[in-house]
XYZ file of N, CA and C in Angstrom:
768
model
N 50.414 9.353 36.646
C 49.851 7.846 36.848
C 49.286 6.983 35.635
N 49.419 5.741 35.819
C 49.119 4.809 34.775
C 48.049 4.671 34.338
N 47.665 4.003 33.123
C 46.502 3.425 32.853
C 45.806 3.025 33.310
N 46.586 1.792 34.001
C 45.899 0.722 34.969
C 45.920 0.863 36.190
N 46.264 1.881 36.854
C 45.907 2.622 37.921
C 44.547 3.206 37.898
N 43.772 3.792 36.594
C 42.866 4.532 36.160
C 41.757 3.745 35.912
N 41.917 3.212 35.301
C 40.795 1.884 35.080
C 39.794 1.412 35.811
N 40.652 0.614 37.003
C 39.551 0.305 38.028
C 38.461 1.107 38.794
N 38.784 2.036 38.668
C 38.095 3.142 39.636
C 36.466 2.791 38.527
N 36.705 2.974 37.182
C 35.586 2.987 36.765
C 35.292 1.754 36.525
N 35.622 0.218 36.277
C 35.322 -1.049 36.411
C 34.785 -1.248 37.976
N 34.876 -0.559 39.018
C 34.277 -1.136 40.071
C 33.308 -0.360 40.320
N 33.169 1.334 39.957
C 32.005 2.119 40.216
C 31.497 3.224 39.357
N 32.315 3.438 38.435
C 31.875 4.480 37.467
C 31.435 4.108 36.421
N 30.965 2.839 35.649
C 30.820 2.323 34.658
C 29.150 3.050 34.015
N 28.959 2.098 35.046
C 27.332 2.168 34.971
C 26.837 3.610 35.166
N 26.948 4.094 36.180
C 27.081 6.008 35.974
C 26.858 6.449 35.056
N 28.425 6.440 34.149
C 28.287 7.376 32.899
C 27.596 6.474 31.799
N 27.221 5.070 31.551
C 26.415 4.796 31.101
C 25.048 5.441 30.859
N 24.571 5.473 32.391
C 23.188 6.047 31.813
C 22.821 7.152 32.172
N 24.261 8.154 32.576
C 24.334 9.976 32.182
C 24.322 9.955 30.364
N 24.551 9.059 29.990
C 24.540 9.228 28.522
C 23.462 8.632 27.990
N 22.497 7.971 28.487
C 21.303 7.579 28.247
C 20.498 8.515 28.250
N 20.468 9.450 29.402
C 19.805 10.777 29.741
C 19.689 11.281 28.455
N 20.479 11.380 27.325
C 20.486 12.037 26.279
C 19.556 10.834 25.419
N 20.230 9.939 25.355
C 19.995 8.879 24.061
C 18.728 8.319 24.172
N 17.662 7.986 25.497
C 16.841 7.536 25.722
C 15.410 8.053 25.016
N 15.503 9.406 24.850
C 14.372 10.296 24.579
C 14.316 10.017 22.591
N 15.197 9.416 22.356
C 15.231 9.634 21.229
C 14.480 8.347 19.878
N 14.293 7.626 20.985
C 13.342 6.543 20.545
C 12.105 6.489 20.423
N 11.645 7.829 20.864
C 10.199 8.108 20.742
C 10.297 9.937 20.308
N 10.649 10.316 19.086
C 10.881 11.361 18.608
C 9.599 12.353 18.313
N 8.760 11.832 18.253
C 7.649 12.424 17.720
C 6.597 12.775 19.190
N 7.352 12.384 20.261
C 6.755 12.923 21.477
C 6.974 14.143 21.797
N 6.013 14.741 22.363
C 5.792 16.127 22.678
C 5.396 16.068 24.308
N 6.408 17.167 25.035
C 6.082 16.911 26.717
C 4.528 17.137 26.763
N 3.910 18.023 26.024
C 2.695 18.514 26.244
C 1.679 17.526 26.303
N 1.942 16.268 25.750
C 1.515 15.533 25.149
C 1.214 14.388 26.540
N 2.029 14.830 27.417
C 2.259 13.693 28.560
C 0.781 13.528 29.252
N 0.155 12.629 29.579
C -0.991 12.225 30.514
C -0.513 12.734 31.824
N 0.731 11.701 32.505
C 1.156 11.948 33.449
C 2.492 12.510 33.702
N 2.579 13.674 33.923
C 3.764 14.630 33.621
C 4.377 15.089 35.023
N 3.889 14.505 36.134
C 4.585 14.794 37.492
C 4.552 13.964 38.225
N 5.538 13.287 39.498
C 5.925 12.263 39.909
C 6.331 10.951 39.714
N 7.162 10.541 40.880
C 7.906 8.999 40.122
C 7.850 7.912 41.056
N 6.792 8.091 42.091
C 6.276 6.653 42.468
C 4.818 6.759 42.290
N 4.776 5.194 41.707
C 3.546 4.770 41.024
C 2.871 3.667 41.951
N 1.667 3.657 42.126
C 0.949 2.547 42.770
C 0.482 1.477 41.898
N 0.331 0.402 41.629
C 0.172 -0.604 40.969
C -0.912 -1.534 41.285
N -2.372 -1.477 41.409
C -3.004 -2.061 42.308
C -3.942 -3.250 41.169
N -4.718 -4.078 41.811
C -5.649 -5.240 40.846
C -6.371 -5.725 42.370
N -7.761 -5.721 42.375
C -8.190 -6.406 43.579
C -8.159 -7.658 43.485
N -7.717 -8.166 44.813
C -7.616 -9.174 45.372
C -5.815 -9.323 45.491
N -5.179 -8.642 44.743
C -3.664 -8.778 45.284
C -3.491 -7.511 46.078
N -1.878 -8.210 46.522
C -1.095 -6.763 47.353
C -0.786 -5.895 46.230
N -0.598 -4.353 46.656
C -0.069 -3.438 45.502
C 0.991 -3.813 45.188
N 1.640 -3.187 44.228
C 3.003 -2.965 43.850
C 3.283 -1.768 43.413
N 4.616 -1.259 43.842
C 5.129 -0.223 43.217
C 6.129 0.473 42.138
N 6.228 1.453 41.516
C 7.129 1.776 40.362
C 7.740 2.886 40.765
N 8.973 3.104 41.138
C 9.813 4.092 41.413
C 10.630 4.821 40.616
N 10.834 5.252 39.834
C 11.759 6.237 38.720
C 12.972 6.792 39.652
N 14.059 5.902 39.395
C 15.331 6.579 39.779
C 15.934 7.462 38.882
N 16.850 8.318 39.485
C 17.799 9.050 38.510
C 19.459 8.096 38.868
N 20.156 7.838 38.084
C 21.415 7.170 38.699
C 22.635 7.909 38.862
N 22.486 8.837 40.150
C 23.211 9.740 40.655
C 23.672 9.893 41.783
N 24.942 10.197 42.043
C 25.149 10.047 44.014
C 24.928 11.113 44.822
N 24.318 12.309 44.233
C 24.197 12.917 45.044
C 23.263 13.150 46.208
N 23.478 14.027 47.290
C 22.855 13.341 48.507
C 21.581 13.941 48.884
N 21.314 14.649 47.814
C 19.692 15.309 47.720
C 18.625 14.208 47.166
N 19.552 13.405 45.853
C 18.875 12.326 45.704
C 18.761 11.429 46.425
N 19.746 10.765 47.280
C 19.570 10.032 48.201
C 18.777 9.429 48.972
N 18.429 10.990 49.776
C 17.587 11.254 50.878
C 16.054 10.836 50.267
N 15.493 9.685 50.464
C 14.076 9.569 50.255
C 13.274 10.008 50.834
N 12.030 10.375 49.963
C 10.785 10.714 50.838
C 10.244 10.254 51.280
N 9.676 9.745 52.803
C 8.661 8.763 53.332
C 7.798 8.102 52.651
N 7.141 8.757 51.780
C 6.404 7.325 50.923
C 7.247 6.434 50.005
N 8.353 6.844 49.606
C 9.262 6.174 48.690
C 9.857 5.060 49.898
N 9.874 5.799 51.021
C 11.060 4.554 51.620
C 10.124 3.669 52.391
N 8.448 4.242 52.711
C 7.900 2.988 53.144
C 7.586 2.021 52.231
N 7.080 2.528 50.727
C 6.996 1.695 49.728
C 7.975 0.622 49.603
N 9.598 1.150 49.617
C 10.438 0.216 49.504
C 10.622 -0.851 50.724
N 10.501 -0.309 51.800
C 10.505 -0.901 52.875
C 9.520 -2.583 52.983
N 8.727 -2.199 52.665
C 7.323 -3.064 52.877
C 7.013 -4.171 51.648
N 8.130 -3.862 50.787
C 8.263 -4.642 49.512
C 9.064 -6.170 49.825
N 8.336 -7.036 48.994
C 9.151 -8.285 49.278
C 9.982 -8.930 48.282
N 9.830 -8.156 46.914
C 10.565 -8.049 46.317
C 10.873 -6.779 45.685
N 12.149 -6.884 45.005
C 12.853 -5.506 44.862
C 13.408 -5.659 43.292
N 12.840 -5.235 41.935
C 13.316 -5.595 40.793
C 13.955 -4.228 40.351
N 15.464 -4.352 39.998
C 16.217 -3.032 39.154
C 16.416 -3.653 37.688
N 16.660 -2.368 36.953
C 17.173 -2.331 35.890
C 18.379 -3.146 35.590
N 18.972 -3.455 36.002
C 20.374 -4.496 35.652
C 20.671 -4.732 37.525
N 21.097 -5.958 37.855
C 21.873 -6.156 39.468
C 23.489 -5.784 38.828
N 24.092 -4.720 39.631
C 25.076 -4.744 39.250
C 26.131 -5.565 40.575
N 27.150 -5.766 40.203
C 28.212 -6.667 41.376
C 29.592 -6.404 40.856
N 30.504 -6.393 41.759
C 31.889 -6.186 41.282
C 32.389 -6.841 39.947
N 31.948 -7.893 39.668
C 32.473 -8.644 38.797
C 31.613 -7.826 37.307
N 30.130 -7.671 37.654
C 29.886 -7.280 36.701
C 30.663 -5.386 36.442
N 30.876 -4.867 37.304
C 31.778 -3.595 37.124
C 32.690 -3.862 36.588
N 33.805 -4.880 36.777
C 35.268 -5.188 36.177
C 34.783 -5.393 34.943
N 34.042 -6.476 34.037
C 33.590 -6.454 33.301
C 33.484 -5.482 32.287
N 32.715 -4.268 32.866
C 32.241 -3.142 31.957
C 33.794 -2.422 31.784
N 34.566 -2.345 32.946
C 35.781 -1.972 32.765
C 36.513 -2.503 31.820
N 36.683 -3.952 31.417
C 37.421 -4.352 30.283
C 36.924 -3.731 29.086
N 35.674 -3.750 29.017
C 34.792 -3.673 27.503
C 35.520 -2.524 27.110
N 36.083 -1.079 28.466
C 36.073 0.136 27.846
C 37.743 0.185 27.035
N 38.041 -0.991 27.010
C 39.925 -0.812 26.706
C 39.921 -1.508 25.340
N 40.835 -0.692 24.551
C 40.881 -1.501 22.987
C 42.438 -2.434 24.058
N 41.731 -3.736 23.080
C 42.626 -4.702 22.889
C 43.385 -5.442 21.617
N 43.046 -4.713 20.460
C 43.750 -5.054 19.092
C 44.893 -4.548 18.620
N 45.544 -3.900 19.993
C 47.182 -3.447 19.327
C 46.919 -2.110 18.778
N 46.000 -1.214 18.812
C 46.017 0.016 18.142
C 46.055 1.019 19.720
N 45.980 2.114 19.473
C 45.485 2.811 20.331
C 44.515 4.212 20.411
N 43.997 4.716 20.989
C 42.687 5.970 20.464
C 43.662 7.035 19.914
N 45.235 7.384 20.153
C 45.381 8.921 19.206
C 45.440 8.098 17.507
N 45.421 6.819 17.392
C 45.902 6.438 16.043
C 44.015 6.390 15.219
N 43.412 6.185 16.299
C 41.897 6.104 15.877
C 41.437 7.341 15.681
N 41.644 7.873 16.698
C 40.952 9.729 16.285
C 41.642 10.515 15.484
N 42.858 10.615 15.367
C 43.580 11.431 14.003
C 44.172 12.660 15.436
N 45.302 13.096 14.769
C 45.545 14.051 15.876
C 44.591 15.348 16.267
N 43.901 15.972 15.496
C 43.190 17.090 15.801
C 41.994 16.598 17.214
N 41.690 15.651 16.702
C 40.076 15.301 17.322
C 40.710 14.770 18.729
N 42.308 14.101 18.613
C 42.726 13.368 19.690
C 43.187 14.812 20.792
N 43.532 15.607 20.257
C 44.464 16.895 20.749
C 42.925 17.414 21.728
N 41.785 17.885 21.110
C 40.541 17.912 21.562
C 40.210 17.000 22.900
N 40.078 15.887 22.642
C 39.812 15.103 23.890
C 40.769 15.004 25.083
N 41.736 15.675 24.494
C 42.986 15.614 25.580
C 42.825 16.990 26.625
N 42.567 17.606 25.781
C 41.980 19.233 26.565
C 40.625 18.986 27.617
N 40.092 17.829 27.165
C 38.763 18.185 27.914
C 39.091 17.031 29.620
N 39.964 16.169 28.787
C 40.490 14.887 29.772
C 41.281 15.522 31.026
N 41.615 16.563 30.518
C 42.930 17.272 31.736
C 41.969 17.757 32.535
N 40.366 18.309 32.572
C 39.565 18.712 33.341
C 39.099 17.226 34.579
N 39.193 16.163 34.135
C 39.138 15.104 34.814
C 40.394 14.611 35.451
N 41.546 15.026 34.931
C 42.742 14.560 35.471
C 43.678 13.688 34.872
N 42.865 13.402 33.716
C 43.774 12.734 32.763
C 44.415 13.129 31.507
N 46.051 12.558 31.897
C 47.110 13.283 30.976
C 47.200 12.561 29.667
N 47.342 13.339 28.256
C 47.300 12.168 27.171
C 47.735 10.971 26.974
N 48.458 10.248 27.771
C 48.925 9.227 27.294
C 48.015 7.999 28.357
N 47.135 8.895 29.607
C 46.164 7.905 30.107
C 44.978 7.391 29.066
N 44.965 8.520 28.123
C 43.795 7.886 27.017
C 43.880 6.803 26.046
N 45.314 6.555 25.904
C 45.597 5.993 24.653
C 44.792 4.481 24.958
N 44.391 4.243 25.920
C 44.178 2.394 25.753
C 42.285 2.563 25.820
N 41.870 3.930 25.981
C 40.127 3.723 26.026
C 39.574 3.634 24.642
N 38.293 3.147 24.569
C 37.645 3.236 23.083
C 36.997 4.132 23.191
N 36.632 4.799 21.714
C 36.113 6.152 21.704
C 34.977 6.331 22.571
N 34.175 5.068 22.691
C 32.561 5.525 23.102
C 33.021 5.179 24.835
N 34.192 4.691 25.693
C 34.143 4.746 27.028
C 34.431 6.258 27.336
N 35.030 7.086 26.422
C 35.422 8.192 26.857
C 34.219 9.269 26.708
N 33.211 8.920 25.521
C 32.158 9.711 25.556
C 31.237 9.429 26.605
N 31.329 8.392 27.124
C 30.702 8.308 28.743
C 30.930 8.887 29.795
N 32.372 8.919 30.187
C 33.098 9.717 30.807
C 32.900 11.149 30.885
N 33.181 11.639 29.700
C 32.473 13.350 29.445
C 31.519 13.697 29.626
N 30.310 12.680 29.624
C 28.880 12.984 29.712
C 28.829 13.303 31.232
N 29.517 12.954 32.322
C 29.267 13.462 33.546
C 30.253 14.438 34.231
N 29.644 15.571 35.129
C 30.555 16.501 35.423
C 31.413 15.954 36.669
N 32.770 16.589 36.633
C 33.704 16.060 37.397
C 33.464 16.141 38.765
N 32.643 16.930 39.324
C 32.076 16.198 40.615
C 31.429 15.110 41.087
N 30.286 14.713 39.822
C 30.189 13.498 39.971
C 30.706 12.328 40.130
N 31.740 12.290 38.926
C 32.867 11.675 39.321
C 33.953 11.135 40.225
N 33.967 12.399 40.945
C 34.916 12.521 42.362
C 33.880 11.706 43.370
N 32.995 11.758 43.720
C 32.141 11.319 44.570
C 32.010 9.670 44.400
N 31.704 9.193 42.622
C 32.108 7.843 42.351
C 33.598 7.309 42.722
N 34.605 8.126 42.461
C 35.990 7.707 42.521
C 36.050 6.913 44.095
N 35.596 8.447 45.257
C 35.333 8.154 46.410
C 34.412 6.802 47.355
N 33.909 6.372 45.894
C 33.093 5.279 46.830
C 31.773 5.536 46.920
N 31.173 6.354 46.641
C 29.477 6.731 46.849
C 28.998 5.985 45.475
N 27.425 5.942 45.923
C 27.045 4.755 44.744
C 25.751 5.643 44.432
N 25.132 5.642 43.277
C 23.997 6.260 42.787
C 22.684 5.623 43.635
N 21.662 6.094 43.322
C 20.374 5.698 43.894
C 20.258 4.608 43.985
N 20.092 3.836 42.730
C 19.505 2.897 42.016
C 20.531 1.785 42.717
N 21.797 1.854 42.880
C 22.709 0.766 43.608
C 22.458 0.850 44.944
N 22.185 1.895 45.662
C 22.057 2.573 46.932
C 21.230 1.217 47.515
N 19.577 1.514 46.600
C 18.664 0.515 46.636
C 18.778 -0.835 46.682
N 19.355 -0.995 45.671
C 19.836 -2.638 45.514
C 20.639 -3.074 46.650
N 21.756 -2.329 47.223
C 22.273 -2.670 48.307
C 21.688 -2.973 49.098
N 20.345 -1.914 49.639
C 19.535 -2.262 50.903
C 18.820 -2.925 50.774
N 18.402 -3.597 49.230
C 17.093 -4.540 49.468
C 17.824 -5.809 49.850
N 19.386 -6.145 49.503
C 19.940 -7.332 49.816
C 20.042 -7.494 51.135
N 20.542 -6.145 51.840
C 20.579 -6.342 53.296
C 19.361 -6.899 53.802
N 18.351 -6.355 53.192
C 17.007 -6.542 53.957
C 16.447 -7.828 53.917
N 17.369 -8.977 52.814
C 17.012 -10.202 52.707
C 15.563 -10.255 51.683
N 15.645 -9.388 50.802
C 14.363 -9.169 49.707
C 14.901 -9.962 48.411
N 14.017 -10.389 47.884
C 14.416 -11.160 46.749
C 14.662 -9.818 45.262
N 16.168 -10.239 44.944
C 16.137 -9.027 43.998
C 16.527 -9.432 42.475
N 15.640 -8.943 41.537
C 15.495 -9.554 40.611
C 15.806 -7.925 39.416
N 16.427 -8.790 38.048
C 16.742 -7.791 37.092
C 15.722 -7.710 35.738
N 15.533 -6.413 35.240
C 15.389 -6.525 34.147
C 15.648 -6.898 32.948
N 16.789 -6.476 32.924
C 17.874 -6.613 31.927
C 19.367 -7.592 32.150
N 20.154 -7.977 31.471
C 21.383 -8.268 31.775
C 22.272 -7.465 31.652
N 23.516 -7.518 32.440
C 24.584 -6.697 32.252
C 24.836 -6.742 30.921
N 25.088 -8.038 30.295
C 25.337 -8.339 28.934
C 24.460 -7.601 27.935
N 23.141 -7.022 27.957
C 22.515 -6.606 27.241
C 23.081 -4.875 27.326
N 23.407 -4.401 28.380
C 23.425 -2.993 28.675
C 24.719 -2.748 28.216
N 25.695 -3.626 28.073
C 27.083 -3.700 28.139
C 26.961 -3.191 26.343
N 26.682 -4.441 25.779
C 26.280 -4.522 24.528
C 25.488 -3.140 23.628
N 24.986 -2.372 24.169
C 24.320 -1.334 23.933
C 25.593 -0.381 23.149
N 26.406 -0.403 23.737
C 27.634 0.468 23.600
C 28.618 -0.632 22.733
N 29.149 -1.610 23.094
C 30.267 -2.084 22.557
C 29.759 -2.626 21.024
N 28.677 -2.685 20.809
C 27.892 -3.186 19.325
C 27.986 -1.671 18.480
N 28.334 -0.527 18.774
C 28.324 0.625 18.088
C 29.250 0.521 17.269
N 29.202 0.774 15.978
C 30.159 1.114 15.113
C 31.045 1.917 15.335
N 32.745 1.495 15.058
C 33.940 2.518 15.484
C 33.374 3.699 14.715
N 33.190 4.008 13.755
C 32.717 5.360 12.947
C 31.771 6.397 13.980
N 30.746 5.424 14.482
C 29.580 6.388 15.110
C 30.288 6.521 16.571
N 31.157 5.650 17.407
C 31.805 5.722 18.461
C 32.550 7.302 18.329
N 33.340 7.274 17.290
C 34.197 8.569 17.153
C 33.408 9.994 17.204
N 32.198 9.727 16.234
C 31.242 11.077 16.299
C 30.524 10.946 17.612
N 30.455 10.345 18.563
C 29.941 10.126 19.872
C 30.604 10.902 20.432
N 31.891 10.954 20.257
C 32.916 11.196 21.399
C 33.387 12.647 20.900
N 33.340 13.295 19.412
C 33.359 14.472 19.152
C 32.390 15.006 19.935
N 31.095 14.794 19.488
C 30.007 15.564 20.185
C 30.093 15.457 21.869
N 30.659 14.527 22.520
C 30.727 14.554 24.131
C 31.825 15.688 24.189
N 33.060 15.765 23.383
C 33.903 16.683 23.579
C 33.389 18.199 23.210
N 32.702 18.227 22.451
C 32.128 19.889 22.134
C 31.024 20.163 23.174
N 30.808 19.402 23.556
C 29.111 19.799 24.848
C 29.839 19.423 26.138
N 31.173 19.140 26.515
C 31.479 19.176 27.760
C 31.370 19.921 28.757
N 31.421 21.692 28.030
C 31.581 22.603 28.883
C 29.856 22.743 29.528
N 28.853 22.169 29.063
C 27.831 21.888 29.179
C 27.399 21.200 30.435
N 27.875 19.885 30.476
C 27.368 19.086 31.200
C 26.942 19.340 32.714
N 27.758 20.121 33.450
C 27.236 20.550 34.935
C 26.319 21.085 35.044
N 25.754 21.992 33.980
C 24.698 22.761 34.117
C 23.304 21.465 33.647
N 23.841 20.860 32.756
C 22.544 19.939 32.278
C 22.402 19.041 33.464
N 23.433 18.554 34.260
C 23.328 17.558 35.027
C 22.437 18.320 36.353
N 22.709 19.602 36.986
C 21.900 20.443 37.769
C 20.823 20.538 37.491
N 20.468 21.059 36.287
C 19.028 20.997 36.107
C 18.402 19.715 36.075
N 18.836 18.862 35.525
C 18.137 17.424 35.679
C 17.655 16.972 36.926
N 18.658 17.442 37.979
C 18.727 17.188 39.442
C 17.874 17.978 39.847
N 17.685 19.255 39.503
C 16.372 20.304 39.650
C 15.434 19.474 39.488
N 14.886 19.350 38.455
C 13.454 18.674 37.845
C 13.216 17.456 38.445
N 14.390 16.509 38.977
C 13.962 15.231 39.426
C 13.490 15.517 40.984
N 14.014 16.317 41.313
C 13.433 16.475 42.963
C 11.936 17.596 42.907
N 11.658 18.347 41.583
C 10.378 18.796 41.443
C 9.207 17.602 41.063
N 10.074 16.280 40.867
C 9.219 15.484 40.122
C 8.652 16.127 38.872
N 9.288 16.550 38.199
C 8.738 17.092 37.093
C 9.260 16.502 36.057
N 8.504 15.234 35.566
C 8.786 14.405 34.525
C 8.452 15.085 33.125
N 7.639 15.952 32.958
C 7.450 16.510 31.513
C 8.491 17.405 31.648
N 9.055 18.350 32.443
C 10.399 18.968 32.406
C 11.620 18.192 32.316
N 11.645 17.026 32.637
C 12.672 16.333 32.201
C 12.758 15.726 30.839
N 11.518 15.194 30.185
C 11.319 15.298 28.912
C 11.706 16.144 27.335
N 11.010 17.608 28.204
C 11.905 18.541 27.548
C 13.075 18.750 27.424
N 13.807 18.987 28.836
C 15.412 18.975 28.478
C 15.833 18.031 27.780
N 15.765 16.664 27.818
C 16.299 15.437 27.070
C 15.994 15.954 25.793
N 14.854 16.096 25.195
C 14.462 16.338 23.604
C 15.816 17.927 23.346
N 15.622 18.809 23.869
C 16.872 20.006 23.835
C 17.808 19.449 23.913
N 18.158 18.385 24.539
C 20.010 17.712 24.261
C 20.125 17.310 23.108
N 19.035 16.452 22.873
C 19.010 15.528 21.837
C 19.532 16.215 20.054
N 18.776 17.859 20.511
C 19.469 18.377 19.604
C 20.735 18.633 18.880
N 22.033 18.362 20.044
C 23.113 18.774 19.663
C 23.658 17.354 18.912
N 23.030 16.157 18.638
C 23.198 15.009 18.159
C 23.386 14.774 16.799
N 24.059 14.124 16.045
C 23.881 13.832 14.933
C 22.703 13.446 14.545
N 21.882 13.866 13.478
C 20.485 13.826 13.189
C 20.394 11.704 12.967
N 21.475 11.625 12.056
C 21.456 10.063 11.547
C 21.503 9.628 12.836
N 22.558 9.726 13.782
C 22.321 8.863 15.101
C 21.056 8.949 16.086
N 20.625 10.079 16.101
C 19.246 10.176 16.615
C 18.141 9.530 16.268
N 17.971 9.105 14.665
C 17.058 8.133 13.940
C 17.517 6.865 14.277
N 18.780 6.458 14.445
C 19.300 5.283 14.963
C 19.004 4.797 16.171
N 19.011 5.693 17.502
C 18.895 5.132 18.374
C 17.232 5.233 18.524
């Protein structure tokens, strides 16, 4: 299979999912001093925001996964969503945005990934990539950060994404549009993409090296995250993310 036949899957469907998967690790380091035991509200993912004289609003914490268990919304969440006039998401995803993300994942300066990583790390990367159905020649056009994102997902999640399944937040965005709700975003797609495209290449290489070393644990980490989310155990999720951050280079923990 050629590289050009591989990338559109990510451009159309998978890039945002991978981006958020890696952020499950990175988001915690923004508050490194916070311990889970300090959480006042450590349980629940649906919050009601009220003020006298105004209609209530709701805040629902999503997890960007395609699992059927995640997509099956509880009745209170479904009622709050369907009753809302405006739906605000992290970012509004369109086919154009997905294709832009896909384009940003590939090298355009004439170099290839093997030259960037060197023979040893490229060989290790290729070994992990085979678990995802990629042969070494398929990797050459990728930027290091892009493969780090891909390797942050278990193969089962990628298979569902490639088959056209959508994560929870995308499902809700699609439904909101179909219902005629006003749909808004907290961030632009450019802001989200820049989070990774602005990372210096040497740091991208370190990210990829960590992702390669930790890939064998990805399926277990994801299953644990799903279990904690379904239990509405936010304190447990924070604990798990703190534990994951220990595998990162302390320099990048500090930077993120």
